[in-house]
CSV table of C-alpha atoms in Angstrom, one decimal:
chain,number,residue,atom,x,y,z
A,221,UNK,CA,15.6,-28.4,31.6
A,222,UNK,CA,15.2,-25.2,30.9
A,223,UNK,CA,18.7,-24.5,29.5
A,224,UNK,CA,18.3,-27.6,27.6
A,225,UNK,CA,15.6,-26.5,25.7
A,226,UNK,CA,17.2,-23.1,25.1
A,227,UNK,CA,19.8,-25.1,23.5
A,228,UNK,CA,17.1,-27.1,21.3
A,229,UNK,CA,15.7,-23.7,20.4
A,230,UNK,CA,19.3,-22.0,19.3
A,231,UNK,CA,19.6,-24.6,16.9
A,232,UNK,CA,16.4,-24.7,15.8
A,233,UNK,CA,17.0,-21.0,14.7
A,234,UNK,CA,19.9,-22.0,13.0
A,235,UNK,CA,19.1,-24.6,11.1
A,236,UNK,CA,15.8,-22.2,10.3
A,237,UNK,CA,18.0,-19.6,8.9
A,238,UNK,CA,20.1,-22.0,7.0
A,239,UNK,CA,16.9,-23.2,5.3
A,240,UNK,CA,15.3,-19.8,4.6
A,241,UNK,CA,18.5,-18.9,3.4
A,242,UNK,CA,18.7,-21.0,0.5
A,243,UNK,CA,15.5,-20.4,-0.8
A,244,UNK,CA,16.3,-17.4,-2.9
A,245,UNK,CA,19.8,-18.9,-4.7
A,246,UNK,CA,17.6,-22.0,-5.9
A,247,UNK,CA,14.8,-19.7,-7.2
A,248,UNK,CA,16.4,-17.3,-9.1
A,249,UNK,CA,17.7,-19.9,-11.9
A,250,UNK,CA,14.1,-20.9,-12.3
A,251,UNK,CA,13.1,-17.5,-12.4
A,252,UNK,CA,16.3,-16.8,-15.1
A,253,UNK,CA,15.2,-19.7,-17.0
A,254,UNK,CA,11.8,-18.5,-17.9
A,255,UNK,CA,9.4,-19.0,-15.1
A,256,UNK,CA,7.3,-16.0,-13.8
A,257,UNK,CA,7.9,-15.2,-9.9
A,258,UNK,CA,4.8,-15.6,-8.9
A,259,UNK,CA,4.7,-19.3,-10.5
A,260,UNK,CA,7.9,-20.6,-8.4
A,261,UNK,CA,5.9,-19.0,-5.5
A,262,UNK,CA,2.7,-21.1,-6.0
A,263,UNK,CA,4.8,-24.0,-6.8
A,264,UNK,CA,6.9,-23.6,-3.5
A,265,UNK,CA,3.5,-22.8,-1.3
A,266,UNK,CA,1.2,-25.6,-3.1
A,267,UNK,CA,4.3,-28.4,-3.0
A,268,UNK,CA,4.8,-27.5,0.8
A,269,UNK,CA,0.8,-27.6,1.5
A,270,UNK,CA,0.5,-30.6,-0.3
A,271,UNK,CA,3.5,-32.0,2.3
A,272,UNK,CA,1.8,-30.7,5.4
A,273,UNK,CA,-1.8,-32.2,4.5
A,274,UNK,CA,-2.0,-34.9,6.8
A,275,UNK,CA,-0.7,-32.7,9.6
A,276,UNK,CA,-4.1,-29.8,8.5
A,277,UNK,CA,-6.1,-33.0,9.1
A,278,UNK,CA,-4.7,-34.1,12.2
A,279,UNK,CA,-5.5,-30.2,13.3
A,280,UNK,CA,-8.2,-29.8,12.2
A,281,UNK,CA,-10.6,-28.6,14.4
A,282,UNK,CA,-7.9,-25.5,14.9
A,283,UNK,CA,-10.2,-23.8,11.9
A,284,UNK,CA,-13.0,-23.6,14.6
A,285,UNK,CA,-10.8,-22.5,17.6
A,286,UNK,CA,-7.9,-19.9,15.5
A,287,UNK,CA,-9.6,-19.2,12.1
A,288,UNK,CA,-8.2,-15.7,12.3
A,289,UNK,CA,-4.7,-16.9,13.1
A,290,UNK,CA,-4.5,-19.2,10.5
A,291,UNK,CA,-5.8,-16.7,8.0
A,292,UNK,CA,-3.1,-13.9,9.5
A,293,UNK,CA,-0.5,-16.7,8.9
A,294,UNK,CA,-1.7,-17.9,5.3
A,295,UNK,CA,-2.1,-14.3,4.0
A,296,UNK,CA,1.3,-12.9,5.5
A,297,UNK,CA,3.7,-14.7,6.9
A,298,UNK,CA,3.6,-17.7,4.0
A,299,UNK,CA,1.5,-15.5,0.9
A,300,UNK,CA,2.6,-11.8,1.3
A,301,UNK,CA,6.2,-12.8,1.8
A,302,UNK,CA,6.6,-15.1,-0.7
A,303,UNK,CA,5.3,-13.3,-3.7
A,304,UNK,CA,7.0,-9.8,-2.7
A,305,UNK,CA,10.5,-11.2,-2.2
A,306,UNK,CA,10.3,-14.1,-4.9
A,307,UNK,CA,8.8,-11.4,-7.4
A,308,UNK,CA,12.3,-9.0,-6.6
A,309,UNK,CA,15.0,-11.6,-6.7
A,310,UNK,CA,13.6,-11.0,-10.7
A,311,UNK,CA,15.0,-7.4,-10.5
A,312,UNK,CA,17.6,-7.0,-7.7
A,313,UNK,CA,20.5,-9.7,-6.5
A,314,UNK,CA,19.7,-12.4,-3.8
A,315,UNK,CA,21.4,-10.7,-0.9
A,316,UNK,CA,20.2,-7.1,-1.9
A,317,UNK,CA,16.9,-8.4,-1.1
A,318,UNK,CA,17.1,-9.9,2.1
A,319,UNK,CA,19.2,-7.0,3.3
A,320,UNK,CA,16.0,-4.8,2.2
A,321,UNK,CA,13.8,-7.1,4.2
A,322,UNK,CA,16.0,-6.3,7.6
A,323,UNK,CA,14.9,-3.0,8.0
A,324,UNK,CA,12.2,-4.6,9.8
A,325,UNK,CA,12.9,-3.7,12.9
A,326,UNK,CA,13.8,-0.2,11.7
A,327,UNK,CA,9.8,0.0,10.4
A,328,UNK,CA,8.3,-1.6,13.9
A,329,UNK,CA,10.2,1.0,15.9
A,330,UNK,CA,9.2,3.8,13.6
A,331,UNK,CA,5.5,3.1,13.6
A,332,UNK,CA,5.8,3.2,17.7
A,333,UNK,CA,7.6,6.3,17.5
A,334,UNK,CA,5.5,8.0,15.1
A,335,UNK,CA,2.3,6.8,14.5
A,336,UNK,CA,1.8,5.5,18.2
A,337,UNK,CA,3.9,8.4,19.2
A,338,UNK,CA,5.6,6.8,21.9
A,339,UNK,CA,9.0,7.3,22.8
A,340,UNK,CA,12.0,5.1,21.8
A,341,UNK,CA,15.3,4.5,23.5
A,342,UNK,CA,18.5,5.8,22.3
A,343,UNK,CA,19.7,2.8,21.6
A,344,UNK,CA,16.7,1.8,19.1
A,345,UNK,CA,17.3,5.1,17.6
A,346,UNK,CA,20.9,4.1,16.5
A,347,UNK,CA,19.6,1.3,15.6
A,348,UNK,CA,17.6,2.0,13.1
A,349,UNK,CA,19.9,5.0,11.8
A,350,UNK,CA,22.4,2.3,11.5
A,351,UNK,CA,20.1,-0.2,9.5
A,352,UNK,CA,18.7,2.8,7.3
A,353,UNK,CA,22.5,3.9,6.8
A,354,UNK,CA,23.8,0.3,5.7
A,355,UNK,CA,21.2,0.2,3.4
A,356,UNK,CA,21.8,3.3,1.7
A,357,UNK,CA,25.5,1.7,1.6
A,358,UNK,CA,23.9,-1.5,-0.1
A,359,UNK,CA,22.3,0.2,-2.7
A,360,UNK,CA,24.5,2.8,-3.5
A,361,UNK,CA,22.3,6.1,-3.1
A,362,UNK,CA,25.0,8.0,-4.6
A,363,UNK,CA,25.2,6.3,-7.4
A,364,UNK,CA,21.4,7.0,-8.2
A,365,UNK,CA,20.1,3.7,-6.7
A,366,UNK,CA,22.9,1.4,-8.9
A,367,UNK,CA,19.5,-1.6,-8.5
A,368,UNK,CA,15.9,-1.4,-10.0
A,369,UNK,CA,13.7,0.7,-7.8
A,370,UNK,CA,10.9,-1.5,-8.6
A,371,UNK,CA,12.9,-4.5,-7.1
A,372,UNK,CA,14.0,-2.3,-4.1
A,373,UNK,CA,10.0,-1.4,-3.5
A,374,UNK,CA,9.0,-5.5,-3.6
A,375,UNK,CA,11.7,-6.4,-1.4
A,376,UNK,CA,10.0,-3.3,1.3
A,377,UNK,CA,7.1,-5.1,0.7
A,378,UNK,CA,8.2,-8.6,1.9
A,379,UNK,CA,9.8,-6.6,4.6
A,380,UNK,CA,6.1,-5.0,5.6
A,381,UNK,CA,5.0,-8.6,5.4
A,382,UNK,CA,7.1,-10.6,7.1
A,383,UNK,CA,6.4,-9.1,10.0
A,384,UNK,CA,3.7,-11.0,10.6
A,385,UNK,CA,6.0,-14.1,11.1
A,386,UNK,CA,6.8,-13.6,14.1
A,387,UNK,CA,3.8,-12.1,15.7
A,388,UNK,CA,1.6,-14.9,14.9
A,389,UNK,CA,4.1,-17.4,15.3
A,390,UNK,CA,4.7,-15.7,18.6
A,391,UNK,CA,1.2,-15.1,20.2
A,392,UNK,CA,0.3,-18.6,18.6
A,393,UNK,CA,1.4,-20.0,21.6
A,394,UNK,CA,-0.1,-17.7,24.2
A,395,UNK,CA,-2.6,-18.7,26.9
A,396,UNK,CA,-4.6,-22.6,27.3
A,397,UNK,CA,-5.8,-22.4,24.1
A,398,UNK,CA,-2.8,-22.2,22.6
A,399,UNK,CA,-2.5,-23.2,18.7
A,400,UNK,CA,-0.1,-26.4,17.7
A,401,UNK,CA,2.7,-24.6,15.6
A,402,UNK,CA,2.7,-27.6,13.3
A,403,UNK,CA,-1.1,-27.1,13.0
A,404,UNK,CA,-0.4,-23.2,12.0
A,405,UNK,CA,2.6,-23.8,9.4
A,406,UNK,CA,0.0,-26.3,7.5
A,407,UNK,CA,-3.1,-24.7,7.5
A,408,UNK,CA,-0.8,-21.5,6.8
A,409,UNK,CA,0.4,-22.8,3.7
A,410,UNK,CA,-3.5,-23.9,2.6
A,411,UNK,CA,-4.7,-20.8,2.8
A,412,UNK,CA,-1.5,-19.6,0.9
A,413,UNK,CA,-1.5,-21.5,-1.9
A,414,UNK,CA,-5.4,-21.0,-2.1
A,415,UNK,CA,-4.7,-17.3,-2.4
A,416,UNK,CA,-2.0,-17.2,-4.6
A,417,UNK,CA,-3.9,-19.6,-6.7
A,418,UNK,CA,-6.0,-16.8,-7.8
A,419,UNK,CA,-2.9,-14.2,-7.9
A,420,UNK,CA,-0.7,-16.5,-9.9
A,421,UNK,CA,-3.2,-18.5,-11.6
A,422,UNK,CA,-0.5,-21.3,-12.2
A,423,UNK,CA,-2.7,-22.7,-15.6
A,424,UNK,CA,-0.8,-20.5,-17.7
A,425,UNK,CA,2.8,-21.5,-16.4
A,426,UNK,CA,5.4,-23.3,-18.4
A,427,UNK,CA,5.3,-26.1,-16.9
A,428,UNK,CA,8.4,-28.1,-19.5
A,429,UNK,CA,10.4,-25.9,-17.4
A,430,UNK,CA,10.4,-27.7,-14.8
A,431,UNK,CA,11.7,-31.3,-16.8
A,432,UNK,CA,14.8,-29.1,-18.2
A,433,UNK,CA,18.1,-28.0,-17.0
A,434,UNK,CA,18.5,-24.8,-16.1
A,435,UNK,CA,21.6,-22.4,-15.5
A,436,UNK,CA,22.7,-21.8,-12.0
A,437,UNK,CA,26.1,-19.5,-11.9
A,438,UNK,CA,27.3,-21.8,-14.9
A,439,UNK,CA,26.5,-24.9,-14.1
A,440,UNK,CA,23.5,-27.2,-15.0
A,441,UNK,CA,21.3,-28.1,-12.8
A,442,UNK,CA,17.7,-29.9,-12.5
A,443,UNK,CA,14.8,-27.7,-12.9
A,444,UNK,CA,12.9,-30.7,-10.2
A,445,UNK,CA,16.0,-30.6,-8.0
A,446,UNK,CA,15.9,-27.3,-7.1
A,447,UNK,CA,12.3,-27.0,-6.8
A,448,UNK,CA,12.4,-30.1,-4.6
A,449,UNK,CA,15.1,-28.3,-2.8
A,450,UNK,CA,12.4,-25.2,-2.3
A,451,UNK,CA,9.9,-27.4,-1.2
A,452,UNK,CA,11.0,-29.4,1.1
A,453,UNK,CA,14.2,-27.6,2.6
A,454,UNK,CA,13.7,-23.9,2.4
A,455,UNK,CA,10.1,-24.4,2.8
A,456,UNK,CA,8.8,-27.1,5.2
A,457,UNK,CA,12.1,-27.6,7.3
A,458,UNK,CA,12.3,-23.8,7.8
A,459,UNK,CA,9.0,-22.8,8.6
A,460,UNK,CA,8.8,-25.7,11.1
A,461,UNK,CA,11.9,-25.3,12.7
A,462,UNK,CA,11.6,-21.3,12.7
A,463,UNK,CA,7.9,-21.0,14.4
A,464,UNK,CA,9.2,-23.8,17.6
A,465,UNK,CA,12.6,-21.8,17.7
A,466,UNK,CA,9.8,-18.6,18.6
A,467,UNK,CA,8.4,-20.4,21.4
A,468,UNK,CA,11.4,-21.7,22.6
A,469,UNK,CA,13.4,-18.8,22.4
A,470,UNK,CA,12.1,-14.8,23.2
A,471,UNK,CA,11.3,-13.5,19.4
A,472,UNK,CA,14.0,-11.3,20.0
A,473,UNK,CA,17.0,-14.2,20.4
A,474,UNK,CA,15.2,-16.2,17.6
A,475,UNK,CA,15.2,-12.5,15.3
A,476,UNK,CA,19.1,-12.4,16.4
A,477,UNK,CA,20.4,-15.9,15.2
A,478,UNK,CA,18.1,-15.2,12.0
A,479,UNK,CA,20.3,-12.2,11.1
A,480,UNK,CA,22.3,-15.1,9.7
A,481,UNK,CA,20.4,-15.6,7.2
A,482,UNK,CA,21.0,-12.6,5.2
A,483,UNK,CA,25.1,-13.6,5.5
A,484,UNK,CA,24.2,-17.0,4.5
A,485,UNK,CA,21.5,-16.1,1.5
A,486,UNK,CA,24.6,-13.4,-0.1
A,487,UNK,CA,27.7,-15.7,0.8
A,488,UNK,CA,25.6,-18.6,-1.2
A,489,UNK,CA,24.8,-16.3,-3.8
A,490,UNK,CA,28.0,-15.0,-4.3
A,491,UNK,CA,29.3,-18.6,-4.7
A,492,UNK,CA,26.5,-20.4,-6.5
A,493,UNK,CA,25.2,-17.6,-8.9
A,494,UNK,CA,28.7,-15.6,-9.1
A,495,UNK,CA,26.5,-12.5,-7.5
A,496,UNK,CA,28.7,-10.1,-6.1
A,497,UNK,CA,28.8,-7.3,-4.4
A,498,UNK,CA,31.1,-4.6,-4.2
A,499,UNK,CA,33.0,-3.3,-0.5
A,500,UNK,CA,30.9,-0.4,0.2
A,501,UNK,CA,27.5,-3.1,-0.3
A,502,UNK,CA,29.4,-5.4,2.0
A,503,UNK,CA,30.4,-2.9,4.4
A,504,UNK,CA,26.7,-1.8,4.0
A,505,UNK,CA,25.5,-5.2,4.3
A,506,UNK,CA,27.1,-5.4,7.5
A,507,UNK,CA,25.9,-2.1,9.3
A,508,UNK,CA,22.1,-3.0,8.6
A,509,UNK,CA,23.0,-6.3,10.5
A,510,UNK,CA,24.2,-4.7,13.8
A,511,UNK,CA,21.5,-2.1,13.6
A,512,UNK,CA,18.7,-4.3,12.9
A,513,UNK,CA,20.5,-6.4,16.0
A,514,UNK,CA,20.4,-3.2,17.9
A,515,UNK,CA,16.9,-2.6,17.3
A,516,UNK,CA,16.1,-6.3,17.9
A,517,UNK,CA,17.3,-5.8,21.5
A,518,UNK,CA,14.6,-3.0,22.3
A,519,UNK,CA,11.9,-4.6,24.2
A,520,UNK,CA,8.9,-2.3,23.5
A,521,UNK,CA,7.1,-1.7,27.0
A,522,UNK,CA,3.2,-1.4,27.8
A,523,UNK,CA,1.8,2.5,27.3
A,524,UNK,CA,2.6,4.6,30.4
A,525,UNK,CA,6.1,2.6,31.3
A,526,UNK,CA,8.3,5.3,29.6
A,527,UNK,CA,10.6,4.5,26.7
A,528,UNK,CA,11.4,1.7,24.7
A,529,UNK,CA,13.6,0.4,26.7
A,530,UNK,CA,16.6,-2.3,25.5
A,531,UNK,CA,15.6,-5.4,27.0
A,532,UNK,CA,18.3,-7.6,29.4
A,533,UNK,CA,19.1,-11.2,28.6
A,534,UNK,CA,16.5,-12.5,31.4
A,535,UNK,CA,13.3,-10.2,30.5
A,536,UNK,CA,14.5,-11.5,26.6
A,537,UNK,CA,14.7,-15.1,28.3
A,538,UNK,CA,11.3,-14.3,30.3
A,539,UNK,CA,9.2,-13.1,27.2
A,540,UNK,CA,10.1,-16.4,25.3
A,541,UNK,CA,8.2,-18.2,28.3
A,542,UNK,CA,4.9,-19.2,28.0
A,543,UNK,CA,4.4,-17.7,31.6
A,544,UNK,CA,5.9,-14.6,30.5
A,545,UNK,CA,3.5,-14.5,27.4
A,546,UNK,CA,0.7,-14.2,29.5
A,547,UNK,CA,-3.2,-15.4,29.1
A,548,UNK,CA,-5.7,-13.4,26.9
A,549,UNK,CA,-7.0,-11.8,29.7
A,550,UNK,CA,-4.1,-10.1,30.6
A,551,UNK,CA,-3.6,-9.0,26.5
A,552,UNK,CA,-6.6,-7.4,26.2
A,553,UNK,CA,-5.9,-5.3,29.0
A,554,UNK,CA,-4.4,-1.8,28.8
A,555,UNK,CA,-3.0,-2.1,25.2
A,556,UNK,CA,-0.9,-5.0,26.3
A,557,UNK,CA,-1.7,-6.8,23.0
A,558,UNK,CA,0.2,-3.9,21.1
A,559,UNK,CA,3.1,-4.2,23.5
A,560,UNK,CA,2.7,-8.4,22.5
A,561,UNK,CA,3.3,-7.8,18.8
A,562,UNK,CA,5.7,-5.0,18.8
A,563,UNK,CA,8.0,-7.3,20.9
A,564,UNK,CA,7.3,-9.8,18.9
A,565,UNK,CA,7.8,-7.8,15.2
A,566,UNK,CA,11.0,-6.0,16.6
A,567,UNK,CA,12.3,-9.7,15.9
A,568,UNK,CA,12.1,-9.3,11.9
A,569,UNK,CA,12.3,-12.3,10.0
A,570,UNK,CA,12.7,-13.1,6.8
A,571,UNK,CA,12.5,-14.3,4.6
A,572,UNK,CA,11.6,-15.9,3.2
């Protein structure tokens, strides 16, 4: 049984990185076209809310038991990602930006080390030099950052946000009380398009955009296609297919198999909006991958247990267990909570 939902959860992952990975190809012609980021943002959040309604309804009561989950998960893992990376596919390439947003691991790993002052592996360590190292590759430092710097910063940001994706989506499922993912992704996206609703205020789009053609690598294509392509696949599908991969799966195999979709968000790019990158970027591209799965394979361990240690295949298996995740009395014990999300964010999402 239990291999056979492993199985279930490997291809949940997949087919959540396939999802996510789309989102920022059929974006950027909307965004080309005329529309401001932060429109095609609310548009994707609101259009995905308006989906999961009946779902909210059905979970209701979950605002009485997890209101500050669902808040976490709203501001975030749907709002805060969203608008950062959406808002720096407008200045930077697709794949540039997802590549940025891997150096999330690199960021959880330096916050123990340095602001928790605890002490890393070696292993981590490479890890993130690796990651850092690719990415100077990707944006070609020596050429005087060859991509905005403003697009570059956004992109950090959706990498300090997305974060939260896992670690909610993780400890979402801890202990009896634990929160219905389904019930989490749709209250998530409430509270999402509620706040970007004031951010965006979406009154002042163009909204005969969205009845047009617009350009996508040459071609023309459906403003409404696209956006139902947003909505439903790189939107709904993922999120719900990407937060039951986490409790199948340790946050650390889910954060592997969604390495994937950084290959499959530059590979579409480069086919679909003739977005290409040069060798040293792909070269680049390709270091921050194995050092952000480097890093992904460093189990941080409870204060007092030594280093961060590089977890085995069967703790990795074990911490993906809702045994191994443990009750809420055991989390607030000790710090244990900490240890909780730092496993949890050494997984690194994405996007988007």
């Amino acid at each position: 049984m239990h291999a056979q939902g492993r199985s279930v959860g490997l291809g949940l992952a997949l087919a959540s990185a396939l999802a996510f990975g789309g989102s920022g190809v059929a974006a950027k012609p909307l965004i080309e076209a005329g529309l401001d980021p932060l429109h095609v943002v609310w548009l994707r959040v609101a259009g995905a809310a308006l989906v999961m309604l009946p779902v909210a309804w059905r979970h209701r009561t979950l605002l009485r038991r997890r209101p500050a989950l669902l808040a976490g998960f709203g501001l975030l893992a749907v709002a805060g990602v969203q608008a950062f990376y959406f808002a720096s596919l407008s200045l930077i390439p697709v794949g540039v930006a997802l590549l940025v947003e891997y150096l999330a691991p690199a960021l959880v790993l330096g916050w123990v080390r340095f602001v928790q002052r605890r002490p890393v592996t070696r292993a981590a360590a490479v890890g993130v030099v690796l990651a850092v190292g690719g990415l100077a590759c990707v944006v070609e430092v020596w050429a005087g950052l060859s991509f905005d710097l403003l697009g570059l910063l956004l992109a950090l940001g959706a990498a300090c946000c997305q974060v939260g994706y896992f670690v909610l989506s993780d400890q979402g499922g801890d202990g009896e009380d634990a929160a219905d993912p389904m019930g989490v992704i749709a209250f998530g996206l409430l509270i999402g398009t509620a706040v970007l609703t004031v951010v965006a205020r979406p009154w002042g789009m163009k909204w005969e955009l969205l009845g047009a053609a617009v350009d996508m690598g040459g071609s023309q294509v459906q403003a409404g296609l696209l956006l139902g392509w947003i909505v439903l696949i790189a939107t709904v599908l993922a999120y719900v297919t990407g937060v039951v991969s986490v409790r199948k799966l340790s946050p650390q195999v889910a954060g592997v198999v969604a390495c994937l979709e950084a290959v499959i968000a530059t590979v579409a790019a480069w086919v679909l909006l003739r977005e290409h990158l040069s060798l040293p970027q792909i070269v680049g591209g390709a270091v921050v991958l194995i050092g952000a799965f480097i890093a992904q394979s460093s189990t941080p361990k409870a204060a007092g247990e030594g280093p961060v240690a590089g977890g085995s295949g069967d703790a990795g298996e074990a911490s993906g267990s809702g045994e191994a995740r443990g009750s809420g009395e055991a989390r607030g014990s000790g710090g244990s909570g900490v240890q909780d999300a730092e496993r949890a964010l050494s997984a690194g999402r994405t996007t988007p």
